[in-house]
């Protein structure tokens, strides 16, 4: 196991060397050219090395040519793509190279995965050259914070795991029938009246504007962008509980804390509906950097087709009015005249795929989130204490052994925007519950989204993943010791990390 280069996702190129390793010492320093504006990445690198070794690591702008240097720099001689990177370790030094700051963050993550403890103390990196770039530009995780709220500290743990496996899109499902989780200036009653509780009457919560800014900054530093979702025109009971004018009788809806779907809906013939859509998506656009906002659009079971299409177009117009691109669940695929470049998120493999193929040929991009493969709230096995099972049971191999390019019959491979896992929280109440369902399957999905198909092999993956179980133990994370893995003996949590 010690000879395995345990990098996940599998890189394009891994070349071990017989040169002397890099060892973190009291003189180790992270060097960065100030002109490259990479100081935040350098600080992240120094913090990572310090936590791993228990030694303080400084950042410098001068490389004196001495051993113990980790040198960050921007270069162009890399595989194609903005996220390409290179790690070269050996002879007492490490070079981290990339085209962009995001690429350098990926290089830092790979360096962290290469760190190994030395007998008697200390940390080293064996001499190696890694050169890498992702297959898909969209590698995401959707987290439902509506059914059960995920606090900012707990969400940072999830973001940290995403960054560790080079996932780069955090899709936050912020609203549903049970609660509205983000404070928006145009509609303050949404969180005042509809955020205090969660499924089953459990405690709730919401994100303030300051919380939101903190989440965005933390994610950005780890090369993760946030795509927020306000789910309309269904899954809106919480909004109707806060604002009675969204109901035909003008009265607030009763609070709902169950887990059924499909019963709530907006109404196209109410003037308040379109003002609401314009305001909340306008607020969200103003508060969130990046290109995409998610409008939901799923499981609207109590509405005619024509009205559904009008409301989807109204929500989409509210997004595009602010220069953003639309993301929506697969049900919108058959809505005529979707905005150019709309991302259609495919989740239910039980339905006819023809609408998604037609949407792709009309210019939509298809984001693959097949429930039977990447819905990480599905039970591992029938008697597992957490999760649901409407899409079946998803073990480690199930999350790994599928091919995005051939998942949907007739879909042009170039229409695939990427891969996104999802975790819904009807049954997940704590961070331990959440990480138990994410790990180890999140690493499998990440490799599907990142790695070239020719580099993917389940046996090789589980061999590389074994060392990651030890890391999760040291971090004190709860996780599922899948019988399909090759796990080492558990290790005690390390308070230093």
CSV table of C-alpha atoms in Angstrom, one decimal:
chain,number,residue,atom,x,y,z
A,1,UNK,CA,0.0,0.0,0.0
A,2,UNK,CA,2.9,2.4,0.7
A,3,UNK,CA,3.9,2.3,-3.0
A,4,UNK,CA,0.5,3.4,-4.2
A,5,UNK,CA,0.2,7.0,-5.5
A,6,UNK,CA,-3.1,7.5,-3.7
A,7,UNK,CA,-4.4,10.4,-5.7
A,8,UNK,CA,-8.2,10.6,-6.2
A,9,UNK,CA,-9.5,11.4,-8.8
A,10,UNK,CA,-7.0,9.5,-11.0
A,11,UNK,CA,-4.7,12.0,-12.8
A,12,UNK,CA,-3.8,11.9,-16.5
A,13,UNK,CA,-0.1,11.3,-15.7
A,14,UNK,CA,1.6,9.9,-12.6
A,15,UNK,CA,5.3,9.2,-12.9
A,16,UNK,CA,7.1,8.1,-9.7
A,17,UNK,CA,10.8,8.8,-9.5
A,18,UNK,CA,13.8,7.4,-7.6
A,19,UNK,CA,15.0,10.9,-6.6
A,20,UNK,CA,15.1,11.8,-2.9
A,21,UNK,CA,11.7,12.8,-1.4
A,22,UNK,CA,10.4,16.1,-0.2
A,23,UNK,CA,10.3,16.3,3.6
A,24,UNK,CA,8.6,19.1,5.6
A,25,UNK,CA,11.1,20.6,8.0
A,26,UNK,CA,11.3,23.7,10.2
A,27,UNK,CA,12.8,25.6,7.2
A,28,UNK,CA,10.0,24.6,4.8
A,29,UNK,CA,8.6,27.7,3.0
A,30,UNK,CA,5.9,28.3,0.4
A,31,UNK,CA,7.3,30.6,-2.4
A,32,UNK,CA,5.1,32.6,-4.7
A,33,UNK,CA,5.7,35.5,-7.1
A,34,UNK,CA,3.7,38.4,-5.7
A,35,UNK,CA,3.1,39.6,-9.3
A,36,UNK,CA,1.0,36.5,-10.0
A,37,UNK,CA,-1.6,37.5,-7.4
A,38,UNK,CA,-1.4,34.0,-5.9
A,39,UNK,CA,-1.0,34.9,-2.2
A,40,UNK,CA,-4.4,33.4,-1.2
A,41,UNK,CA,-3.4,30.1,-2.7
A,42,UNK,CA,0.0,30.3,-1.1
A,43,UNK,CA,-1.6,30.9,2.3
A,44,UNK,CA,-3.9,27.9,1.8
A,45,UNK,CA,-0.9,25.8,0.9
A,46,UNK,CA,1.1,26.9,3.9
A,47,UNK,CA,-1.9,26.3,6.2
A,48,UNK,CA,-2.4,22.8,4.7
A,49,UNK,CA,1.3,21.9,5.2
A,50,UNK,CA,1.4,23.3,8.7
A,51,UNK,CA,-1.7,21.3,9.7
A,52,UNK,CA,-0.3,18.1,8.2
A,53,UNK,CA,3.1,18.4,9.8
A,54,UNK,CA,2.4,20.3,13.0
A,55,UNK,CA,5.0,22.9,12.0
A,56,UNK,CA,4.5,26.5,11.1
A,57,UNK,CA,5.1,27.1,7.4
A,58,UNK,CA,5.7,30.6,6.1
A,59,UNK,CA,5.0,32.3,2.8
A,60,UNK,CA,7.8,34.0,0.9
A,61,UNK,CA,8.3,35.9,-2.3
A,62,UNK,CA,11.9,34.8,-2.7
A,63,UNK,CA,13.2,31.4,-3.7
A,64,UNK,CA,16.7,31.1,-2.4
A,65,UNK,CA,17.3,27.7,-4.1
A,66,UNK,CA,17.4,25.9,-0.8
A,67,UNK,CA,15.7,22.6,0.0
A,68,UNK,CA,12.3,22.6,1.6
A,69,UNK,CA,10.7,25.0,-0.9
A,70,UNK,CA,7.2,24.6,-2.3
A,71,UNK,CA,7.1,26.9,-5.3
A,72,UNK,CA,3.8,28.0,-6.8
A,73,UNK,CA,3.7,29.6,-10.3
A,74,UNK,CA,1.6,30.1,-13.4
A,75,UNK,CA,2.7,28.4,-16.6
A,76,UNK,CA,1.2,27.6,-20.0
A,77,UNK,CA,2.9,24.3,-21.0
A,78,UNK,CA,0.1,22.1,-19.6
A,79,UNK,CA,-2.8,19.9,-20.9
A,80,UNK,CA,-5.7,22.0,-22.3
A,81,UNK,CA,-8.1,23.7,-20.0
A,82,UNK,CA,-8.1,26.4,-17.3
A,83,UNK,CA,-8.0,23.8,-14.5
A,84,UNK,CA,-4.9,21.9,-15.7
A,85,UNK,CA,-2.1,21.6,-13.2
A,86,UNK,CA,1.3,19.9,-12.5
A,87,UNK,CA,3.0,18.7,-9.3
A,88,UNK,CA,6.7,17.8,-9.4
A,89,UNK,CA,8.2,16.6,-6.1
A,90,UNK,CA,11.7,15.4,-5.4
A,91,UNK,CA,15.2,16.5,-4.3
A,92,UNK,CA,13.8,18.2,-1.3
A,93,UNK,CA,11.5,20.6,-3.3
A,94,UNK,CA,8.0,20.7,-4.8
A,95,UNK,CA,6.8,22.7,-7.9
A,96,UNK,CA,3.1,23.4,-8.1
A,97,UNK,CA,2.2,24.8,-11.6
A,98,UNK,CA,-1.1,25.7,-13.3
A,99,UNK,CA,-2.6,28.1,-15.7
A,100,UNK,CA,-5.0,29.7,-13.2
A,101,UNK,CA,-5.4,30.0,-9.4
A,102,UNK,CA,-8.1,27.3,-9.5
A,103,UNK,CA,-5.7,25.0,-11.2
A,104,UNK,CA,-3.1,25.7,-8.5
A,105,UNK,CA,-5.7,24.9,-5.8
A,106,UNK,CA,-6.1,21.5,-7.5
A,107,UNK,CA,-2.3,21.1,-7.4
A,108,UNK,CA,-2.4,21.9,-3.6
A,109,UNK,CA,-5.1,19.2,-3.1
A,110,UNK,CA,-3.0,16.6,-5.0
A,111,UNK,CA,0.0,17.6,-2.8
A,112,UNK,CA,-2.0,17.1,0.3
A,113,UNK,CA,-3.1,13.6,-0.9
A,114,UNK,CA,0.6,12.7,-1.6
A,115,UNK,CA,1.7,13.6,2.0
A,116,UNK,CA,2.7,10.5,4.1
A,117,UNK,CA,3.8,10.3,7.7
A,118,UNK,CA,7.3,9.2,8.5
A,119,UNK,CA,8.1,6.6,11.1
A,120,UNK,CA,9.0,8.5,14.3
A,121,UNK,CA,7.3,11.7,13.2
A,122,UNK,CA,7.4,14.1,10.3
A,123,UNK,CA,5.8,14.2,6.9
A,124,UNK,CA,7.2,13.6,3.4
A,125,UNK,CA,6.2,13.4,-0.3
A,126,UNK,CA,7.8,10.7,-2.4
A,127,UNK,CA,9.4,12.0,-5.6
A,128,UNK,CA,6.8,12.0,-8.3
A,129,UNK,CA,5.5,14.0,-11.3
A,130,UNK,CA,1.7,14.4,-11.7
A,131,UNK,CA,0.2,16.2,-14.7
A,132,UNK,CA,-3.6,16.5,-14.9
A,133,UNK,CA,-6.7,18.2,-16.2
A,134,UNK,CA,-10.4,17.5,-15.8
A,135,UNK,CA,-12.7,15.7,-18.2
A,136,UNK,CA,-15.8,17.8,-17.4
A,137,UNK,CA,-15.9,21.5,-16.4
A,138,UNK,CA,-19.0,21.0,-14.2
A,139,UNK,CA,-18.3,18.6,-11.3
A,140,UNK,CA,-20.8,19.2,-8.6
A,141,UNK,CA,-22.6,18.3,-5.4
A,142,UNK,CA,-26.2,19.4,-4.7
A,143,UNK,CA,-26.9,19.7,-1.0
A,144,UNK,CA,-30.5,20.0,0.2
A,145,UNK,CA,-30.4,22.4,3.2
A,146,UNK,CA,-34.2,22.9,3.1
A,147,UNK,CA,-35.5,19.6,4.5
A,148,UNK,CA,-32.8,19.7,7.3
A,149,UNK,CA,-30.6,22.8,7.7
A,150,UNK,CA,-26.9,22.6,7.3
A,151,UNK,CA,-25.1,25.2,9.5
A,152,UNK,CA,-22.2,27.3,8.1
A,153,UNK,CA,-19.5,25.3,10.0
A,154,UNK,CA,-21.0,22.0,8.8
A,155,UNK,CA,-21.3,23.3,5.2
A,156,UNK,CA,-17.6,24.3,5.3
A,157,UNK,CA,-16.7,20.6,6.1
A,158,UNK,CA,-18.7,19.6,3.0
A,159,UNK,CA,-17.0,22.3,0.9
A,160,UNK,CA,-13.6,21.1,2.2
A,161,UNK,CA,-14.4,17.6,1.1
A,162,UNK,CA,-15.5,18.8,-2.3
A,163,UNK,CA,-12.3,20.7,-2.8
A,164,UNK,CA,-10.3,17.7,-1.7
A,165,UNK,CA,-11.8,15.7,-4.6
A,166,UNK,CA,-11.7,18.5,-7.1
A,167,UNK,CA,-15.4,19.0,-7.3
A,168,UNK,CA,-16.0,22.6,-8.3
A,169,UNK,CA,-19.8,23.4,-8.1
A,170,UNK,CA,-21.8,23.5,-4.8
A,171,UNK,CA,-25.5,23.5,-5.8
A,172,UNK,CA,-27.5,24.6,-2.7
A,173,UNK,CA,-31.1,23.6,-2.7
A,174,UNK,CA,-32.2,26.5,-0.5
A,175,UNK,CA,-36.0,26.3,-0.6
A,176,UNK,CA,-38.7,23.7,-0.5
A,177,UNK,CA,-42.1,23.0,1.0
A,178,UNK,CA,-40.6,22.8,4.5
A,179,UNK,CA,-38.5,25.9,4.7
A,180,UNK,CA,-36.8,28.9,3.0
A,181,UNK,CA,-33.1,29.1,4.1
A,182,UNK,CA,-31.7,32.3,2.6
A,183,UNK,CA,-32.6,35.8,3.8
A,184,UNK,CA,-33.4,38.0,0.8
A,185,UNK,CA,-33.9,41.7,1.2
A,186,UNK,CA,-37.0,42.0,-0.9
A,187,UNK,CA,-38.9,39.3,1.0
A,188,UNK,CA,-37.8,39.3,4.7
A,189,UNK,CA,-40.8,37.3,5.9
A,190,UNK,CA,-39.5,34.2,4.0
A,191,UNK,CA,-36.9,33.5,6.7
A,192,UNK,CA,-38.9,35.1,9.6
A,193,UNK,CA,-41.9,32.9,9.1
A,194,UNK,CA,-40.5,29.8,7.2
A,195,UNK,CA,-37.1,28.8,8.4
A,196,UNK,CA,-37.3,28.0,12.0
A,197,UNK,CA,-38.0,24.3,11.7
A,198,UNK,CA,-37.2,21.3,9.6
A,199,UNK,CA,-38.7,17.9,8.6
A,200,UNK,CA,-40.4,16.3,11.5
A,201,UNK,CA,-40.3,19.5,13.6
A,202,UNK,CA,-36.5,19.4,14.0
A,203,UNK,CA,-34.7,22.7,14.6
A,204,UNK,CA,-34.2,24.7,11.4
A,205,UNK,CA,-32.2,27.9,10.6
A,206,UNK,CA,-31.3,30.1,7.7
A,207,UNK,CA,-28.3,31.9,6.2
A,208,UNK,CA,-28.0,35.7,6.7
A,209,UNK,CA,-26.4,37.9,4.1
A,210,UNK,CA,-23.2,37.7,6.2
A,211,UNK,CA,-23.4,33.9,6.3
A,212,UNK,CA,-23.9,33.8,2.5
A,213,UNK,CA,-20.8,36.0,1.9
A,214,UNK,CA,-18.8,33.7,4.2
A,215,UNK,CA,-20.0,30.6,2.4
A,216,UNK,CA,-19.1,32.2,-1.0
A,217,UNK,CA,-15.7,33.3,0.1
A,218,UNK,CA,-14.8,29.9,1.7
A,219,UNK,CA,-15.9,28.1,-1.4
A,220,UNK,CA,-14.0,30.4,-3.7
A,221,UNK,CA,-10.8,29.9,-1.9
A,222,UNK,CA,-11.1,26.2,-2.6
A,223,UNK,CA,-12.0,26.6,-6.3
A,224,UNK,CA,-15.7,25.9,-5.7
A,225,UNK,CA,-18.4,28.1,-7.1
A,226,UNK,CA,-21.9,28.2,-5.6
A,227,UNK,CA,-25.0,27.8,-7.7
A,228,UNK,CA,-28.0,28.5,-5.5
A,229,UNK,CA,-31.5,27.1,-6.2
A,230,UNK,CA,-34.9,28.6,-5.4
A,231,UNK,CA,-37.2,25.8,-6.4
A,232,UNK,CA,-40.3,27.0,-8.4
A,233,UNK,CA,-43.1,26.8,-9.5
A,234,UNK,CA,-43.6,23.7,-7.3
A,235,UNK,CA,-42.0,22.9,-3.9
A,236,UNK,CA,-43.2,26.4,-2.7
A,237,UNK,CA,-45.3,25.7,0.4
A,238,UNK,CA,-42.7,27.6,2.6
A,239,UNK,CA,-43.0,30.7,0.4
A,240,UNK,CA,-46.8,30.5,0.5
A,241,UNK,CA,-46.7,30.0,4.3
A,242,UNK,CA,-44.7,33.3,4.5
A,243,UNK,CA,-46.7,35.3,1.9
A,244,UNK,CA,-50.4,34.6,1.7
A,245,UNK,CA,-50.7,36.7,-1.5
A,246,UNK,CA,-49.1,33.8,-3.4
A,247,UNK,CA,-52.2,31.7,-2.7
A,248,UNK,CA,-55.6,32.2,-4.5
A,249,UNK,CA,-57.4,32.9,-1.3
A,250,UNK,CA,-54.8,35.3,0.0
A,251,UNK,CA,-54.2,33.4,3.2
A,252,UNK,CA,-50.9,31.9,4.3
A,253,UNK,CA,-50.6,28.2,3.7
A,254,UNK,CA,-50.1,25.9,6.7
A,255,UNK,CA,-46.6,25.0,7.7
A,256,UNK,CA,-45.6,21.6,6.2
A,257,UNK,CA,-42.9,19.4,7.8
A,258,UNK,CA,-43.4,16.1,6.1
A,259,UNK,CA,-41.6,14.7,3.1
A,260,UNK,CA,-44.3,14.3,0.4
A,261,UNK,CA,-43.8,16.2,-2.8
A,262,UNK,CA,-45.9,17.6,-5.7
A,263,UNK,CA,-48.8,19.2,-3.8
A,264,UNK,CA,-47.7,22.9,-3.8
A,265,UNK,CA,-47.6,25.3,-6.7
A,266,UNK,CA,-47.5,28.9,-7.7
A,267,UNK,CA,-50.3,30.5,-9.7
A,268,UNK,CA,-49.7,32.2,-13.1
A,269,UNK,CA,-52.9,34.3,-12.8
A,270,UNK,CA,-51.9,36.0,-9.6
A,271,UNK,CA,-50.0,39.3,-10.1
A,272,UNK,CA,-48.1,38.6,-6.9
A,273,UNK,CA,-46.5,35.5,-8.4
A,274,UNK,CA,-44.5,37.3,-11.1
A,275,UNK,CA,-43.4,40.1,-8.9
A,276,UNK,CA,-42.2,37.5,-6.4
A,277,UNK,CA,-40.2,35.6,-9.1
A,278,UNK,CA,-38.6,38.9,-10.3
A,279,UNK,CA,-37.7,40.0,-6.8
A,280,UNK,CA,-36.3,36.8,-5.3
A,281,UNK,CA,-34.2,35.9,-8.4
A,282,UNK,CA,-33.1,39.5,-8.7
A,283,UNK,CA,-31.9,39.4,-5.0
A,284,UNK,CA,-30.2,36.1,-5.6
A,285,UNK,CA,-28.4,37.4,-8.7
A,286,UNK,CA,-27.2,40.4,-6.9
A,287,UNK,CA,-25.9,38.4,-3.9
A,288,UNK,CA,-24.2,35.6,-5.9
A,289,UNK,CA,-21.2,35.9,-8.3
A,290,UNK,CA,-20.9,33.4,-11.1
A,291,UNK,CA,-22.8,32.6,-14.3
A,292,UNK,CA,-25.7,30.3,-13.1
A,293,UNK,CA,-28.8,30.3,-11.0
A,294,UNK,CA,-31.0,27.3,-10.5
A,295,UNK,CA,-34.8,27.7,-10.8
A,296,UNK,CA,-35.9,24.2,-9.8
A,297,UNK,CA,-38.8,23.2,-12.0
A,298,UNK,CA,-39.2,19.6,-10.7
A,299,UNK,CA,-42.2,17.5,-9.5
A,300,UNK,CA,-44.9,20.0,-10.2
A,301,UNK,CA,-47.8,17.5,-10.1
A,302,UNK,CA,-50.8,19.8,-9.6
A,303,UNK,CA,-50.5,22.1,-12.6
A,304,UNK,CA,-51.5,22.0,-16.3
A,305,UNK,CA,-48.7,21.9,-18.9
A,306,UNK,CA,-49.4,25.4,-20.3
A,307,UNK,CA,-49.3,27.1,-16.9
A,308,UNK,CA,-46.2,25.2,-16.0
A,309,UNK,CA,-44.4,26.4,-19.2
A,310,UNK,CA,-45.5,30.0,-18.6
A,311,UNK,CA,-44.2,30.0,-15.0
A,312,UNK,CA,-40.9,28.3,-16.0
A,313,UNK,CA,-40.4,31.0,-18.7
A,314,UNK,CA,-41.2,33.7,-16.1
A,315,UNK,CA,-38.6,32.4,-13.7
A,316,UNK,CA,-36.0,32.0,-16.5
A,317,UNK,CA,-36.7,35.5,-17.6
A,318,UNK,CA,-36.1,36.8,-14.1
A,319,UNK,CA,-32.7,35.0,-14.1
A,320,UNK,CA,-31.6,36.1,-17.6
A,321,UNK,CA,-32.6,39.7,-16.9
A,322,UNK,CA,-29.6,39.9,-14.5
A,323,UNK,CA,-27.2,38.4,-17.0
A,324,UNK,CA,-27.2,34.9,-15.4
A,325,UNK,CA,-27.7,31.5,-17.1
A,326,UNK,CA,-30.6,29.2,-16.2
A,327,UNK,CA,-30.2,25.8,-14.5
A,328,UNK,CA,-33.3,23.6,-13.9
A,329,UNK,CA,-34.3,20.1,-13.3
A,330,UNK,CA,-35.1,17.7,-16.2
A,331,UNK,CA,-38.8,18.5,-16.2
A,332,UNK,CA,-38.1,21.8,-18.1
A,333,UNK,CA,-36.5,19.9,-21.0
A,334,UNK,CA,-39.8,20.1,-23.0
A,335,UNK,CA,-40.5,23.8,-22.3
A,336,UNK,CA,-40.3,25.6,-25.7
A,337,UNK,CA,-38.0,28.6,-26.1
A,338,UNK,CA,-35.7,28.0,-23.1
A,339,UNK,CA,-32.9,30.6,-23.0
A,340,UNK,CA,-29.8,29.6,-25.0
A,341,UNK,CA,-27.3,27.6,-22.9
A,342,UNK,CA,-29.8,26.5,-20.3
A,343,UNK,CA,-28.4,23.6,-18.2
A,344,UNK,CA,-31.0,20.8,-17.8
A,345,UNK,CA,-30.2,18.6,-14.9
A,346,UNK,CA,-31.1,14.9,-15.6
A,347,UNK,CA,-32.0,13.0,-12.4
A,348,UNK,CA,-34.8,10.4,-13.0
A,349,UNK,CA,-33.5,7.6,-15.3
A,350,UNK,CA,-37.0,5.9,-15.3
A,351,UNK,CA,-38.4,8.4,-17.8
A,352,UNK,CA,-38.2,8.6,-21.6
A,353,UNK,CA,-34.9,10.4,-22.5
A,354,UNK,CA,-36.2,11.8,-25.8
A,355,UNK,CA,-37.0,15.3,-24.4
A,356,UNK,CA,-33.4,15.7,-23.1
A,357,UNK,CA,-32.0,14.7,-26.5
A,358,UNK,CA,-34.3,17.1,-28.2
A,359,UNK,CA,-33.3,19.9,-25.7
A,360,UNK,CA,-29.6,19.2,-26.3
A,361,UNK,CA,-30.1,19.5,-30.1
A,362,UNK,CA,-31.9,22.8,-29.5
A,363,UNK,CA,-28.9,24.2,-27.6
A,364,UNK,CA,-29.4,23.0,-24.0
A,365,UNK,CA,-26.5,21.5,-21.9
A,366,UNK,CA,-27.3,18.4,-20.0
A,367,UNK,CA,-26.0,17.9,-16.4
A,368,UNK,CA,-26.0,14.3,-15.4
A,369,UNK,CA,-27.3,13.5,-11.9
A,370,UNK,CA,-28.8,10.0,-12.3
A,371,UNK,CA,-30.5,9.1,-9.1
A,372,UNK,CA,-29.6,5.4,-9.3
A,373,UNK,CA,-25.8,6.3,-9.4
A,374,UNK,CA,-25.2,9.6,-7.7
A,375,UNK,CA,-28.0,10.4,-5.4
A,376,UNK,CA,-26.0,10.0,-2.2
A,377,UNK,CA,-29.0,9.9,0.1
A,378,UNK,CA,-29.9,6.5,-1.3
A,379,UNK,CA,-29.3,3.7,1.1
A,380,UNK,CA,-26.2,1.6,0.7
A,381,UNK,CA,-28.2,-1.5,1.4
A,382,UNK,CA,-31.9,-2.2,2.4
A,383,UNK,CA,-31.2,-2.2,6.1
A,384,UNK,CA,-29.0,0.9,6.2
A,385,UNK,CA,-30.3,3.2,8.9
A,386,UNK,CA,-30.1,6.4,6.9
A,387,UNK,CA,-31.4,7.4,3.5
A,388,UNK,CA,-34.2,6.7,1.1
A,389,UNK,CA,-34.4,4.0,-1.6
A,390,UNK,CA,-36.8,5.1,-4.3
A,391,UNK,CA,-34.0,5.0,-6.8
A,392,UNK,CA,-32.6,1.8,-5.4
A,393,UNK,CA,-29.5,1.1,-3.3
A,394,UNK,CA,-26.2,2.8,-4.3
A,395,UNK,CA,-23.0,1.2,-3.1
A,396,UNK,CA,-19.5,2.3,-3.8
A,397,UNK,CA,-19.2,0.4,-7.1
A,398,UNK,CA,-22.6,1.7,-8.3
A,399,UNK,CA,-21.5,5.3,-7.8
A,400,UNK,CA,-18.3,4.5,-9.8
A,401,UNK,CA,-19.0,2.1,-12.6
A,402,UNK,CA,-21.1,4.2,-15.1
A,403,UNK,CA,-20.1,6.2,-18.1
A,404,UNK,CA,-21.5,9.7,-18.6
A,405,UNK,CA,-21.1,9.8,-22.3
A,406,UNK,CA,-23.4,6.8,-22.9
A,407,UNK,CA,-25.9,7.2,-20.0
A,408,UNK,CA,-28.6,8.8,-22.1
A,409,UNK,CA,-29.3,7.1,-25.4
A,410,UNK,CA,-28.9,9.4,-28.4
A,411,UNK,CA,-27.5,12.3,-26.4
A,412,UNK,CA,-24.5,13.9,-28.1
A,413,UNK,CA,-21.4,13.5,-25.8
A,414,UNK,CA,-20.5,17.1,-26.4
A,415,UNK,CA,-23.9,18.2,-24.9
A,416,UNK,CA,-22.9,16.8,-21.5
A,417,UNK,CA,-22.1,19.7,-19.2
A,418,UNK,CA,-20.7,17.5,-16.5
A,419,UNK,CA,-21.7,15.3,-13.5
A,420,UNK,CA,-23.3,16.4,-10.3
A,421,UNK,CA,-24.0,14.2,-7.2
A,422,UNK,CA,-26.9,15.1,-4.9
A,423,UNK,CA,-27.7,14.5,-1.3
A,424,UNK,CA,-31.2,15.1,0.0
A,425,UNK,CA,-31.8,15.5,3.7
A,426,UNK,CA,-35.2,14.1,4.6
A,427,UNK,CA,-33.5,11.6,6.9
A,428,UNK,CA,-30.2,13.3,7.5
A,429,UNK,CA,-30.1,15.5,10.7
A,430,UNK,CA,-26.5,15.9,11.6
A,431,UNK,CA,-23.0,16.4,10.0
A,432,UNK,CA,-22.2,12.7,10.9
A,433,UNK,CA,-25.3,11.7,9.0
A,434,UNK,CA,-24.3,13.8,6.0
A,435,UNK,CA,-20.7,12.6,5.8
A,436,UNK,CA,-21.7,9.0,6.3
A,437,UNK,CA,-23.8,9.2,3.1
A,438,UNK,CA,-21.2,11.2,1.2
A,439,UNK,CA,-18.1,9.1,2.1
A,440,UNK,CA,-16.8,7.1,0.3
A,441,UNK,CA,-19.2,7.6,-2.6
A,442,UNK,CA,-18.4,11.2,-3.2
A,443,UNK,CA,-14.9,10.3,-4.1
A,444,UNK,CA,-16.2,7.8,-6.7
A,445,UNK,CA,-18.4,10.4,-8.3
A,446,UNK,CA,-15.5,12.8,-8.4
A,447,UNK,CA,-13.4,10.4,-10.3
A,448,UNK,CA,-16.2,9.8,-12.8
A,449,UNK,CA,-16.5,13.5,-13.4
A,450,UNK,CA,-12.8,14.3,-13.5
A,451,UNK,CA,-10.8,11.4,-14.8
A,452,UNK,CA,-10.3,10.2,-18.4
A,453,UNK,CA,-12.3,6.9,-18.9
A,454,UNK,CA,-9.1,5.1,-19.8
A,455,UNK,CA,-7.7,5.9,-16.4
A,456,UNK,CA,-10.6,4.6,-14.5
A,457,UNK,CA,-10.6,1.1,-12.9
A,458,UNK,CA,-12.6,0.1,-9.8
A,459,UNK,CA,-9.9,-2.1,-8.3
A,460,UNK,CA,-7.3,0.5,-8.8
A,461,UNK,CA,-9.6,3.2,-7.4
A,462,UNK,CA,-10.3,1.2,-4.2
A,463,UNK,CA,-6.6,0.6,-3.7
A,464,UNK,CA,-5.9,4.4,-4.0
A,465,UNK,CA,-8.9,5.2,-1.8
A,466,UNK,CA,-7.7,3.1,1.1
A,467,UNK,CA,-5.4,5.9,2.4
A,468,UNK,CA,-8.3,8.3,2.2
A,469,UNK,CA,-10.2,6.3,4.8
A,470,UNK,CA,-7.3,6.9,7.1
A,471,UNK,CA,-7.5,10.6,6.4
A,472,UNK,CA,-11.3,10.7,7.2
A,473,UNK,CA,-10.5,8.9,10.4
A,474,UNK,CA,-7.8,11.5,11.4
A,475,UNK,CA,-10.3,14.3,10.6
A,476,UNK,CA,-12.8,12.7,12.9
A,477,UNK,CA,-15.4,12.3,10.1
A,478,UNK,CA,-18.1,9.7,10.1
A,479,UNK,CA,-18.1,7.5,7.0
A,480,UNK,CA,-19.4,4.2,5.7
A,481,UNK,CA,-16.7,1.4,5.6
A,482,UNK,CA,-18.1,-0.1,2.4
A,483,UNK,CA,-17.4,-3.8,2.1
A,484,UNK,CA,-16.5,-3.0,-1.5
A,485,UNK,CA,-13.5,-0.9,-0.4
A,486,UNK,CA,-10.0,-2.0,0.8
A,487,UNK,CA,-9.8,-0.1,4.1
A,488,UNK,CA,-6.9,-0.1,6.5
A,489,UNK,CA,-7.5,-0.4,10.2
A,490,UNK,CA,-9.2,2.7,11.8
A,491,UNK,CA,-7.0,5.4,13.2
A,492,UNK,CA,-7.8,7.8,16.0
A,493,UNK,CA,-8.8,11.4,15.2
A,494,UNK,CA,-5.9,13.8,15.2
A,495,UNK,CA,-6.7,17.0,17.0
A,496,UNK,CA,-4.0,18.8,15.0
A,497,UNK,CA,-6.1,18.5,11.8
